[in-house]
Short mmCIF file of C-alpha atoms in Angstrom, two decimals:
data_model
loop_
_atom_site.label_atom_id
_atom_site.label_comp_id
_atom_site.label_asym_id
_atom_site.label_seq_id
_atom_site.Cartn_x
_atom_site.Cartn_y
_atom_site.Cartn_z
CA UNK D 23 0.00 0.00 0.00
CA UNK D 24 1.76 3.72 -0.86
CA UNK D 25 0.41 7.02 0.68
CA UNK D 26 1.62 9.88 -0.60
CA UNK D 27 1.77 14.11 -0.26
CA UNK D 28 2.98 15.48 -3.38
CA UNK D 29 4.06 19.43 -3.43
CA UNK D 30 2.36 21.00 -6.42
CA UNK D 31 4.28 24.17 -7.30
CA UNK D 32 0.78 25.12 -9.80
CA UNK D 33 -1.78 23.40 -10.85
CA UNK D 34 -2.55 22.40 -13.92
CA UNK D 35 -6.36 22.15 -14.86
CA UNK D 36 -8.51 20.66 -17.74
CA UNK D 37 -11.98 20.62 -17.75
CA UNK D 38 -14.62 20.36 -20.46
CA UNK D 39 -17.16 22.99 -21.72
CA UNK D 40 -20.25 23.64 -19.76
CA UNK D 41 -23.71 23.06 -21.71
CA UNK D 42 -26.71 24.94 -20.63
CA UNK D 43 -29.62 23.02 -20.08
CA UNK D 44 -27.72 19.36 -18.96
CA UNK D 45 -29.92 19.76 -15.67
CA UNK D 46 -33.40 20.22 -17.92
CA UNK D 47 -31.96 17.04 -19.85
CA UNK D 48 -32.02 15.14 -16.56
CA UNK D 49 -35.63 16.12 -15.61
CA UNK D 50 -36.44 14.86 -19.34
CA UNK D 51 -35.12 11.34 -18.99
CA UNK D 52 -37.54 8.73 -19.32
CA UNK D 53 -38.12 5.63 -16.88
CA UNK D 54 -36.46 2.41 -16.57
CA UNK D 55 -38.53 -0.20 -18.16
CA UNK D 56 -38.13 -3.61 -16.69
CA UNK D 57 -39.58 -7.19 -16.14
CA UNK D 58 -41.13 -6.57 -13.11
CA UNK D 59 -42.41 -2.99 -13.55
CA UNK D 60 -41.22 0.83 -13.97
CA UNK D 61 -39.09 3.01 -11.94
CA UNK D 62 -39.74 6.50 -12.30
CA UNK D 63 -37.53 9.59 -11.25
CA UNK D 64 -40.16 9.70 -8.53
CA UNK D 65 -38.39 6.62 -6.97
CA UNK D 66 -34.59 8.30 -6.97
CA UNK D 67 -34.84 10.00 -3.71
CA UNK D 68 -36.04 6.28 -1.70
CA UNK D 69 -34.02 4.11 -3.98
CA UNK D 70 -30.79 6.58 -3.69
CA UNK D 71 -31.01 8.47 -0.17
CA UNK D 72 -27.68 10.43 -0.71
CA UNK D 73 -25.10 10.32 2.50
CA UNK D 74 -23.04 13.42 3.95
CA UNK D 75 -20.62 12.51 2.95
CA UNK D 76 -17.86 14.07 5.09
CA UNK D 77 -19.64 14.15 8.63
CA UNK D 78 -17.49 13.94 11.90
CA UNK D 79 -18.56 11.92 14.53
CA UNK D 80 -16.56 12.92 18.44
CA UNK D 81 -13.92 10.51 17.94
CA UNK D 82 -13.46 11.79 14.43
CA UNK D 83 -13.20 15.11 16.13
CA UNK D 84 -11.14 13.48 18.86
CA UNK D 85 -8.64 12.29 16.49
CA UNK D 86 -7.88 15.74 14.67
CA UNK D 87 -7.73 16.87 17.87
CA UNK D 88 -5.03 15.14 19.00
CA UNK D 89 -3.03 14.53 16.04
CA UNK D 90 -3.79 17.80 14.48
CA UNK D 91 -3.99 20.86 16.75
CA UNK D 92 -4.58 24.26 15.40
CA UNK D 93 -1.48 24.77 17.65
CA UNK D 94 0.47 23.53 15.17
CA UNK D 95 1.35 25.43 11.65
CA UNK D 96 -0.65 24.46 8.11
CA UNK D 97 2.08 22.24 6.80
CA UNK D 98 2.73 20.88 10.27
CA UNK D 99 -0.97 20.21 10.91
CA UNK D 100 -0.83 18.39 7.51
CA UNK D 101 1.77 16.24 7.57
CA UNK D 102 0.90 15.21 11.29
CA UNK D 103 -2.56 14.39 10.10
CA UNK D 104 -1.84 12.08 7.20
CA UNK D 105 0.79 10.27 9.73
CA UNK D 106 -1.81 9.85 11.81
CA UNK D 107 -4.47 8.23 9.36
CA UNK D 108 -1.73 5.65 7.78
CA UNK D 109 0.54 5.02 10.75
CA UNK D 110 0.71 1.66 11.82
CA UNK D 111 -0.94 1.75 15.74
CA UNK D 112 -2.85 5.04 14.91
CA UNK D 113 -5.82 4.73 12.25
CA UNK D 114 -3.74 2.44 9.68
CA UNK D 115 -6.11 3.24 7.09
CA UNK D 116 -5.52 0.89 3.91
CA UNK D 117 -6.17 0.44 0.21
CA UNK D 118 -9.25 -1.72 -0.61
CA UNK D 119 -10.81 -0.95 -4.29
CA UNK D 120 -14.24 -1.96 -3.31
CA UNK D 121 -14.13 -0.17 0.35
CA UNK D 122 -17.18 2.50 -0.21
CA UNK D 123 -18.53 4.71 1.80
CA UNK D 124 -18.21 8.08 3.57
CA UNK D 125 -15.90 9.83 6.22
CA UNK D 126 -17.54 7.97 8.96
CA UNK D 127 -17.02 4.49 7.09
CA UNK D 128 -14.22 4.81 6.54
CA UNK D 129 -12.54 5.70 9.78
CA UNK D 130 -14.24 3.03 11.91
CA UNK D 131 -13.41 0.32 9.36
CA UNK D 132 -10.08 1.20 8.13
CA UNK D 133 -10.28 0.48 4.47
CA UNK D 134 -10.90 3.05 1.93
CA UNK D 135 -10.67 3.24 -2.12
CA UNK D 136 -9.03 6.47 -3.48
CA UNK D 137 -12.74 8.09 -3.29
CA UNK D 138 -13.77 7.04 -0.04
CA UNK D 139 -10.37 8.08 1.22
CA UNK D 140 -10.94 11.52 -0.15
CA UNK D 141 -14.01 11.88 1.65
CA UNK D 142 -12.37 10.85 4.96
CA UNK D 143 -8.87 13.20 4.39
CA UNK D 144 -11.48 16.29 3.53
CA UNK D 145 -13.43 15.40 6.17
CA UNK D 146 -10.48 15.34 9.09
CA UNK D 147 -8.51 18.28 7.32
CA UNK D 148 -11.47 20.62 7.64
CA UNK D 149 -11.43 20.08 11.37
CA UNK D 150 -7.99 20.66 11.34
CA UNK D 151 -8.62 24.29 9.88
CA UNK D 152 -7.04 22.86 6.71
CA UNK D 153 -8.33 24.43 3.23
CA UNK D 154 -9.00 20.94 1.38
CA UNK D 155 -11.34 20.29 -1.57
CA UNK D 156 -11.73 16.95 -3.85
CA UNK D 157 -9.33 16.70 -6.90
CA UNK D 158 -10.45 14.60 -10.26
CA UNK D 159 -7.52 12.90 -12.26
CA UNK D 160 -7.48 11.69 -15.40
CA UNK D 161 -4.89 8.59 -16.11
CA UNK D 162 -3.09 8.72 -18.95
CA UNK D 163 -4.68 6.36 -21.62
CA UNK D 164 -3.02 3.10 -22.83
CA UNK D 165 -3.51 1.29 -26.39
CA UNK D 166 -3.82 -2.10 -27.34
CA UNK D 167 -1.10 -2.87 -29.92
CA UNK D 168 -3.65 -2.29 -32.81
CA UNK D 169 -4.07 1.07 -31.80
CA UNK D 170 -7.08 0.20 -29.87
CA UNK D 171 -7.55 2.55 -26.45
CA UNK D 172 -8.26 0.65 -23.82
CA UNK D 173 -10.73 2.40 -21.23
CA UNK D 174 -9.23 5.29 -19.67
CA UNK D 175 -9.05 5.49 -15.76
CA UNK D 176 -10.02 8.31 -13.66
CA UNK D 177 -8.85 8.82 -9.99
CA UNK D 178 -9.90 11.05 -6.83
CA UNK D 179 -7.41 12.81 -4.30
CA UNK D 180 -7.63 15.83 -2.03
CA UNK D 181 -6.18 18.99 -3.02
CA UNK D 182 -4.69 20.91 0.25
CA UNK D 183 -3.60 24.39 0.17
CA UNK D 184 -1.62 25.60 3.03
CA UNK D 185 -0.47 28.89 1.62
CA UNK D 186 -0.65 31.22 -0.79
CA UNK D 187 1.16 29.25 -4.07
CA UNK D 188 1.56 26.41 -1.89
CA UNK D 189 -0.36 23.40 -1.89
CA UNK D 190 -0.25 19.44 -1.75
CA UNK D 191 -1.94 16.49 -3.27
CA UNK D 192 -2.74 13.65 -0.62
CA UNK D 193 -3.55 10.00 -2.36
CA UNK D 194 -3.93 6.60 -0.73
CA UNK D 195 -3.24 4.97 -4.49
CA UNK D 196 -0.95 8.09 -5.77
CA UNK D 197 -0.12 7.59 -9.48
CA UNK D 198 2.84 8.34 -11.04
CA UNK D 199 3.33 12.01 -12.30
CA UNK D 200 3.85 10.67 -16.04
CA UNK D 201 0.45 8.61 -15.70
CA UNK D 202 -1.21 11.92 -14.88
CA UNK D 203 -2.84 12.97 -18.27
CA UNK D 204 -5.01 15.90 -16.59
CA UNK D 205 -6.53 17.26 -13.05
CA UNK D 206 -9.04 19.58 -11.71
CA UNK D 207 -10.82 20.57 -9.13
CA UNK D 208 -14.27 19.00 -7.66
CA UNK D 209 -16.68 20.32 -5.38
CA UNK D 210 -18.37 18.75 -3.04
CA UNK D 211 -21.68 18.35 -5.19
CA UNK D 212 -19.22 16.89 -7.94
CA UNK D 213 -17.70 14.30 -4.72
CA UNK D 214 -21.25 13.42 -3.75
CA UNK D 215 -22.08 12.55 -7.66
CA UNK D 216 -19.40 10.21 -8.59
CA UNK D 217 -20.62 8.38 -5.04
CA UNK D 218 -23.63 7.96 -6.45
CA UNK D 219 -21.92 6.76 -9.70
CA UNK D 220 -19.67 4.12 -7.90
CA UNK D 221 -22.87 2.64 -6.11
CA UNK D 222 -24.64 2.71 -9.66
CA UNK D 223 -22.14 0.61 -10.99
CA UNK D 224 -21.87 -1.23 -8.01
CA UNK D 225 -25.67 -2.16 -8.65
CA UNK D 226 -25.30 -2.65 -12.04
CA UNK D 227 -22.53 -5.66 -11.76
CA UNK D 228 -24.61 -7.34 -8.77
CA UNK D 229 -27.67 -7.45 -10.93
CA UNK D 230 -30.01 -4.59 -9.31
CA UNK D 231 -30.89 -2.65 -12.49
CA UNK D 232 -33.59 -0.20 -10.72
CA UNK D 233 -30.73 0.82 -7.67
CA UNK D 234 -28.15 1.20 -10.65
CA UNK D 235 -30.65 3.70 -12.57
CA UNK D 236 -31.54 5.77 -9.24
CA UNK D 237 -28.30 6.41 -8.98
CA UNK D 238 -26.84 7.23 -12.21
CA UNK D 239 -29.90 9.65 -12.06
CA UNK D 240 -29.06 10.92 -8.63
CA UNK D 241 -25.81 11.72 -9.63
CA UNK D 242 -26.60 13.60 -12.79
CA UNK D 243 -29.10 15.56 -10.70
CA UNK D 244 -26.11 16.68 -8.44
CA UNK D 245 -23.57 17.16 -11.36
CA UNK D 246 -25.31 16.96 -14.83
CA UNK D 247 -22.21 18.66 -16.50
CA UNK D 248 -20.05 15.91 -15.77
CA UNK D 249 -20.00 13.71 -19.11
CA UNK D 250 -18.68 10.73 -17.59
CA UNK D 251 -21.90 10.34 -15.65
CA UNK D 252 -23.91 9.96 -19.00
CA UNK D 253 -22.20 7.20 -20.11
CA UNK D 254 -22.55 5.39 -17.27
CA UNK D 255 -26.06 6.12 -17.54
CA UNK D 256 -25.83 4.95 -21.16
CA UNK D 257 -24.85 1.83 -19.39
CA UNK D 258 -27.96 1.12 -17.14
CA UNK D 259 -30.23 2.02 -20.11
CA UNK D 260 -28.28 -0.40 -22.53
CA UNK D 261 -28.38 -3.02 -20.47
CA UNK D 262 -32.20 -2.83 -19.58
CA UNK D 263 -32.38 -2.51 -23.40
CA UNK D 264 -33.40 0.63 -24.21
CA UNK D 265 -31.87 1.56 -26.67
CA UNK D 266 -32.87 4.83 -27.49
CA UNK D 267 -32.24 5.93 -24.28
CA UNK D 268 -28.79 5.15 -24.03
CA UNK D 269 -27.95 6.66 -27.52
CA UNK D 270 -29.44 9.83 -26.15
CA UNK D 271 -27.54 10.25 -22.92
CA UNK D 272 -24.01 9.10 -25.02
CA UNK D 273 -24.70 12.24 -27.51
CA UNK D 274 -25.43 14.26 -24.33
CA UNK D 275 -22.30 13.60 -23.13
CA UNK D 276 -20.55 14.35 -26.24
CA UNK D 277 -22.67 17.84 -26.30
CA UNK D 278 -21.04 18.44 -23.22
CA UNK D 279 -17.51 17.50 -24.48
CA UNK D 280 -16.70 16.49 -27.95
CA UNK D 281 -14.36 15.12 -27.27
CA UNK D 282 -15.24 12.65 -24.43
CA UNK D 283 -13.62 9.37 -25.46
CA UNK D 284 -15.95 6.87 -23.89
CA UNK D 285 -19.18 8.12 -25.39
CA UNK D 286 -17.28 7.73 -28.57
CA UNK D 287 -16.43 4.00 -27.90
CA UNK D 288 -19.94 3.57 -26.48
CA UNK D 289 -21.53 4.21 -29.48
CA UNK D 290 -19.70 1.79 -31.35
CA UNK D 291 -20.22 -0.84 -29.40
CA UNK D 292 -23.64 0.24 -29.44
CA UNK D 293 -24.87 0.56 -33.00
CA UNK D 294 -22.25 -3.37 -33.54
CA UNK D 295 -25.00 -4.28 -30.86
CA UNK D 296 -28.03 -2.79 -33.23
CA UNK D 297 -26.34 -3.80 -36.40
CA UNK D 298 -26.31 -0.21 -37.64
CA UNK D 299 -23.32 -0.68 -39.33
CA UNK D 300 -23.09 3.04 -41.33
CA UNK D 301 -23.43 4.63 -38.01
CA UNK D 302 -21.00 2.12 -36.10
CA UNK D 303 -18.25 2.88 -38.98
CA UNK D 304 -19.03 6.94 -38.58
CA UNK D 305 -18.25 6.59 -35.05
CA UNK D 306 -15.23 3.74 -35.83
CA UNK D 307 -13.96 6.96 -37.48
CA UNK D 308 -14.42 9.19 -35.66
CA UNK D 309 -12.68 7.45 -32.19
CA UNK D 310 -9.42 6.74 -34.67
CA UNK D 311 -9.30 10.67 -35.72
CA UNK D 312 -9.95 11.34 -31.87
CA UNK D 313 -6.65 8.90 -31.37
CA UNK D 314 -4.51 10.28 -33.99
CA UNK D 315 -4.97 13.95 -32.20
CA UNK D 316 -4.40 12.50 -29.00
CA UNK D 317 -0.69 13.20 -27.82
CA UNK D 318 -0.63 10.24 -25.52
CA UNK D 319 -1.12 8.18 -28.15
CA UNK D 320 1.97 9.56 -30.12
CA UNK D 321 3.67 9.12 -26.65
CA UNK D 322 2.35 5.66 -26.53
CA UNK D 323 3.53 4.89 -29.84
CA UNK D 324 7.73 6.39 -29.02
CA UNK D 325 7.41 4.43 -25.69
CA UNK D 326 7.10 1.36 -27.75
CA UNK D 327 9.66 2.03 -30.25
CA UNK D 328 11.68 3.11 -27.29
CA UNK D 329 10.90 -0.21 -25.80
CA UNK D 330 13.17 -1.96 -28.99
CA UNK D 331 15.57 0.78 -28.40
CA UNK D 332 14.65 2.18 -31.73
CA UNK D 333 15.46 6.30 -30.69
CA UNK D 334 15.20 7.41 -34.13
CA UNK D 335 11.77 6.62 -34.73
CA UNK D 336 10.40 7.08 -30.83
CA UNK D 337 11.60 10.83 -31.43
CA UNK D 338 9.80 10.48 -34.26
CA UNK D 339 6.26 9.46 -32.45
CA UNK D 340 7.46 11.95 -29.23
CA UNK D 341 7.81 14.68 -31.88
CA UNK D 342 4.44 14.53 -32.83
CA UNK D 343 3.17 14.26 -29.38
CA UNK D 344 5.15 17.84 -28.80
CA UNK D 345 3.05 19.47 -31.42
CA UNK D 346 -0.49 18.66 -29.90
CA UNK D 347 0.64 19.45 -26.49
CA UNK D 348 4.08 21.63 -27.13
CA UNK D 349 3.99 22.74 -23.28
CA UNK D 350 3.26 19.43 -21.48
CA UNK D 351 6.28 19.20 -18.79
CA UNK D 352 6.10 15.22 -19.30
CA UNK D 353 6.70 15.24 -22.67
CA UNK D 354 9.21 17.47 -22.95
CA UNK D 355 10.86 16.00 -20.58
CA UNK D 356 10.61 12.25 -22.39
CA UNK D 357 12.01 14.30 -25.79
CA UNK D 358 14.53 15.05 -24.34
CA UNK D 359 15.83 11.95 -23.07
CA UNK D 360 15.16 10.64 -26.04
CA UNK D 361 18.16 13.41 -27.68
CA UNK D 362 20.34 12.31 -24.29
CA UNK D 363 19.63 8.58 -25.62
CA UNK D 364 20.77 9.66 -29.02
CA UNK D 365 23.66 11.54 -27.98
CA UNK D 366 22.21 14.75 -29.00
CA UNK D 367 23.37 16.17 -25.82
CA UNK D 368 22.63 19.84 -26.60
CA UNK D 369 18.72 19.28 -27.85
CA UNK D 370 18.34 17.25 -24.54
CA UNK D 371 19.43 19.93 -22.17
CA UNK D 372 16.78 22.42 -24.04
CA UNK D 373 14.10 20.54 -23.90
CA UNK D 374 14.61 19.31 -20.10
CA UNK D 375 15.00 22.75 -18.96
CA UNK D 376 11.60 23.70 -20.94
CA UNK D 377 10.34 20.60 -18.67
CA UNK D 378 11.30 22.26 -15.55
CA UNK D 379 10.21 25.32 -16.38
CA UNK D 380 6.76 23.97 -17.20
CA UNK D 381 6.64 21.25 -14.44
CA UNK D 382 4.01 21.64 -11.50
CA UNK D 383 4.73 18.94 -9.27
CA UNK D 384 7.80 19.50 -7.31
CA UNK D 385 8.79 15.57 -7.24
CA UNK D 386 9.34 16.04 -10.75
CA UNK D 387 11.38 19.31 -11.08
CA UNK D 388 13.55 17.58 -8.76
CA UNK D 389 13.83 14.36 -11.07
CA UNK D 390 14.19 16.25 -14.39
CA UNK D 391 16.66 18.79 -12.43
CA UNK D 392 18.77 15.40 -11.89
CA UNK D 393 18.33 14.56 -14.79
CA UNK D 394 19.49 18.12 -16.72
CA UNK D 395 23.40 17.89 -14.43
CA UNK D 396 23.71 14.17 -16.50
CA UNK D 397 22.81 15.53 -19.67
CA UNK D 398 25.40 18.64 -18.18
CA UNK D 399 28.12 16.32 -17.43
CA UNK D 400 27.83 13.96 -20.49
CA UNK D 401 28.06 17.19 -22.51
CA UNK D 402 31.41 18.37 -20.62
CA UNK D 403 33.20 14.73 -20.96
CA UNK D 404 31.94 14.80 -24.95
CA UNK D 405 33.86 18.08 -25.41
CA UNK D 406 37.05 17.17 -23.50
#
């Protein structure tokens, strides 16, 4: 199990446009038609009671007490607490994928996914006077050898700011910085959604269609701008077959953002299902147009070539990658030791000083600042 507090010297935010009218959309939606009858948005609120999410209880308020005292200063008071909720003989909290629930859950069982974990860290670092909100990454996307994406991940953390232009990300599960495709920030509406759409899936793999629906729904009520939370609502539909349904809430999600991948991918599996083969090769299309514009897929493509140590053609791929996303610190940073690879000691130190200068997470300046004195000193012993 890794904890982890990561310095962020900026943050670096993505986020997709905003459609007016998502929330009349919602209201719109029709029932979910099944075997045994009809559930109605009248059911939501008794089928989907929505928790709070990041109550205290008094030993919740004992424990920041103790291991947290205002006393202390910000940075102080945060390191102290997250001590306190991993250490070994204090809460011990650990990693469990399936371990939902709130603040209160959480802390009396000792297991937490990243989400759950996020609502127990804002929870205690409130107490503790701490300025903490919810933060939404994306993962970096992966591809199948035939160029096929395979589904992209998204992950929760707390954001903690404990000064002005200084703040820290706190993870159960941290990923690794070059995993880290894009971030931003979440409210607590947005947290209390994507509960809602953790228990909907939930439902949906243990066979419970009508708690699934309520709360895909619920969730949507509480953050209809989120696109992700459409296609999972695509989901339910599909699989109580309604079809129609779940074509409309994948094309609301791409109203929302064009360019959100999984609605794409939806829809092709989708019209393969319905045997609408024009429409399936349309959206075939469009997904491999949607991949060819994608950096990490460029990326994707030098790491392999870098993989059978063939430089020449993963600066190639790496290139490309640069001129969708010229300012991404990650990238640069891979160009360039692709140039150190290739002995082309000069292009590697620009482009790794470009990285630090763009860089927002501090463990990384540090590794790419490493990483600039080797190109430095390979330079010096090639000129000597």
């Amino acid at each position: 199990m890794a904890f982890a507090i990561l310095l962020l010297a900026g943050l670096a935010g993505s986020g997709c446009s905003v459609l007016p009218g998502s929330g009349a959309a919602v209201a719109e939606l029709p029932p979910l038609r099944l075997a045994n009858g009809v559930v109605t948005l009248d059911d939501v609120p008794a089928l989907a009671p929505s928790p709070e999410l990041t109550a205290l209880t008094e030993p919740m308020r004992a424990f920041v007490a103790r291991y947290a005292p205002r006393t202390l200063a910000p940075r102080q008071r945060l390191n102290s607490l997250h001590e306190a909720i991993k250490g070994p003989g204090m809460l011990a909290v650990g990693y469990d994928p399936f371990a939902d629930g709130d603040a209160e859950t959480v802390f009396d069982s000792g297991a937490a996914n990243c989400l759950s974990y996020a609502h127990l860290f804002v929870a205690l670092a409130r107490e503790a006077g701490l300025n903490a909100s919810y933060q939404w990454l994306e993962v970096r996307p992966q591809w199948t050898r035939l160029g096929e994406r395979v589904a992209v991940s998204l992950h929760v953390n707390v954001l903690v700011k404990v000064s002005a232009g200084e703040q820290y990300m706190v993870d159960i599960d941290p990923l690794q910085p070059r995993d880290i495709a894009a971030s931003r920030k979440l409210g607590d509406r947005d947290a209390r959604a994507l509960q809602h759409n953790n228990l909907a899936m939930a439902a949906l793999a243990g066979a419970e269609p009508e708690v699934a629906w309520a709360n895909a729904i619920r969730a949507l009520q509480l953050s209809p701008d989120l696109p992700e939370l459409w296609v999972n609502l695509a989901a339910v539909y599909r699989h109580a077959e309604q079809f129609s349904a779940a074509e409309n809430a994948l094309f609301q999600a791409l109203k929302i953002d064009s360019g959100e991948r999984s609605a794409m991918n939806n829809l092709v599996v989708l019209y393969s299902q319905l045997g609408r083969e024009g429409e399936r090769e349309f959206w075939v299309e469009r997904v491999n147009r949607h991949r060819d514009l994608n950096p990490y897929y460029h990326a994707w493509l030098g790491d392999k070539a870098g993989e059978e140590e063939d430089w020449t053609t993963a600066l190639d791929h790496y290139r490309q990658a640069l001129k969708l996303e010229p300012k991404n610190s990650r990238l640069l940073y891979s160009t360039g030791i692709i140039h150190f690879r290739l002995a082309q000691y000069d292009a590697a130190e620009r482009l790794v000083e470009r990285a630090i200068a763009t860089a927002t997470l501090r463990p990384d300046i540090l590794d790419y600042q490493v990483q600039l004195a080797a190109v430095r000193r390979r330079q010096l012993a090639d000129t000597h």
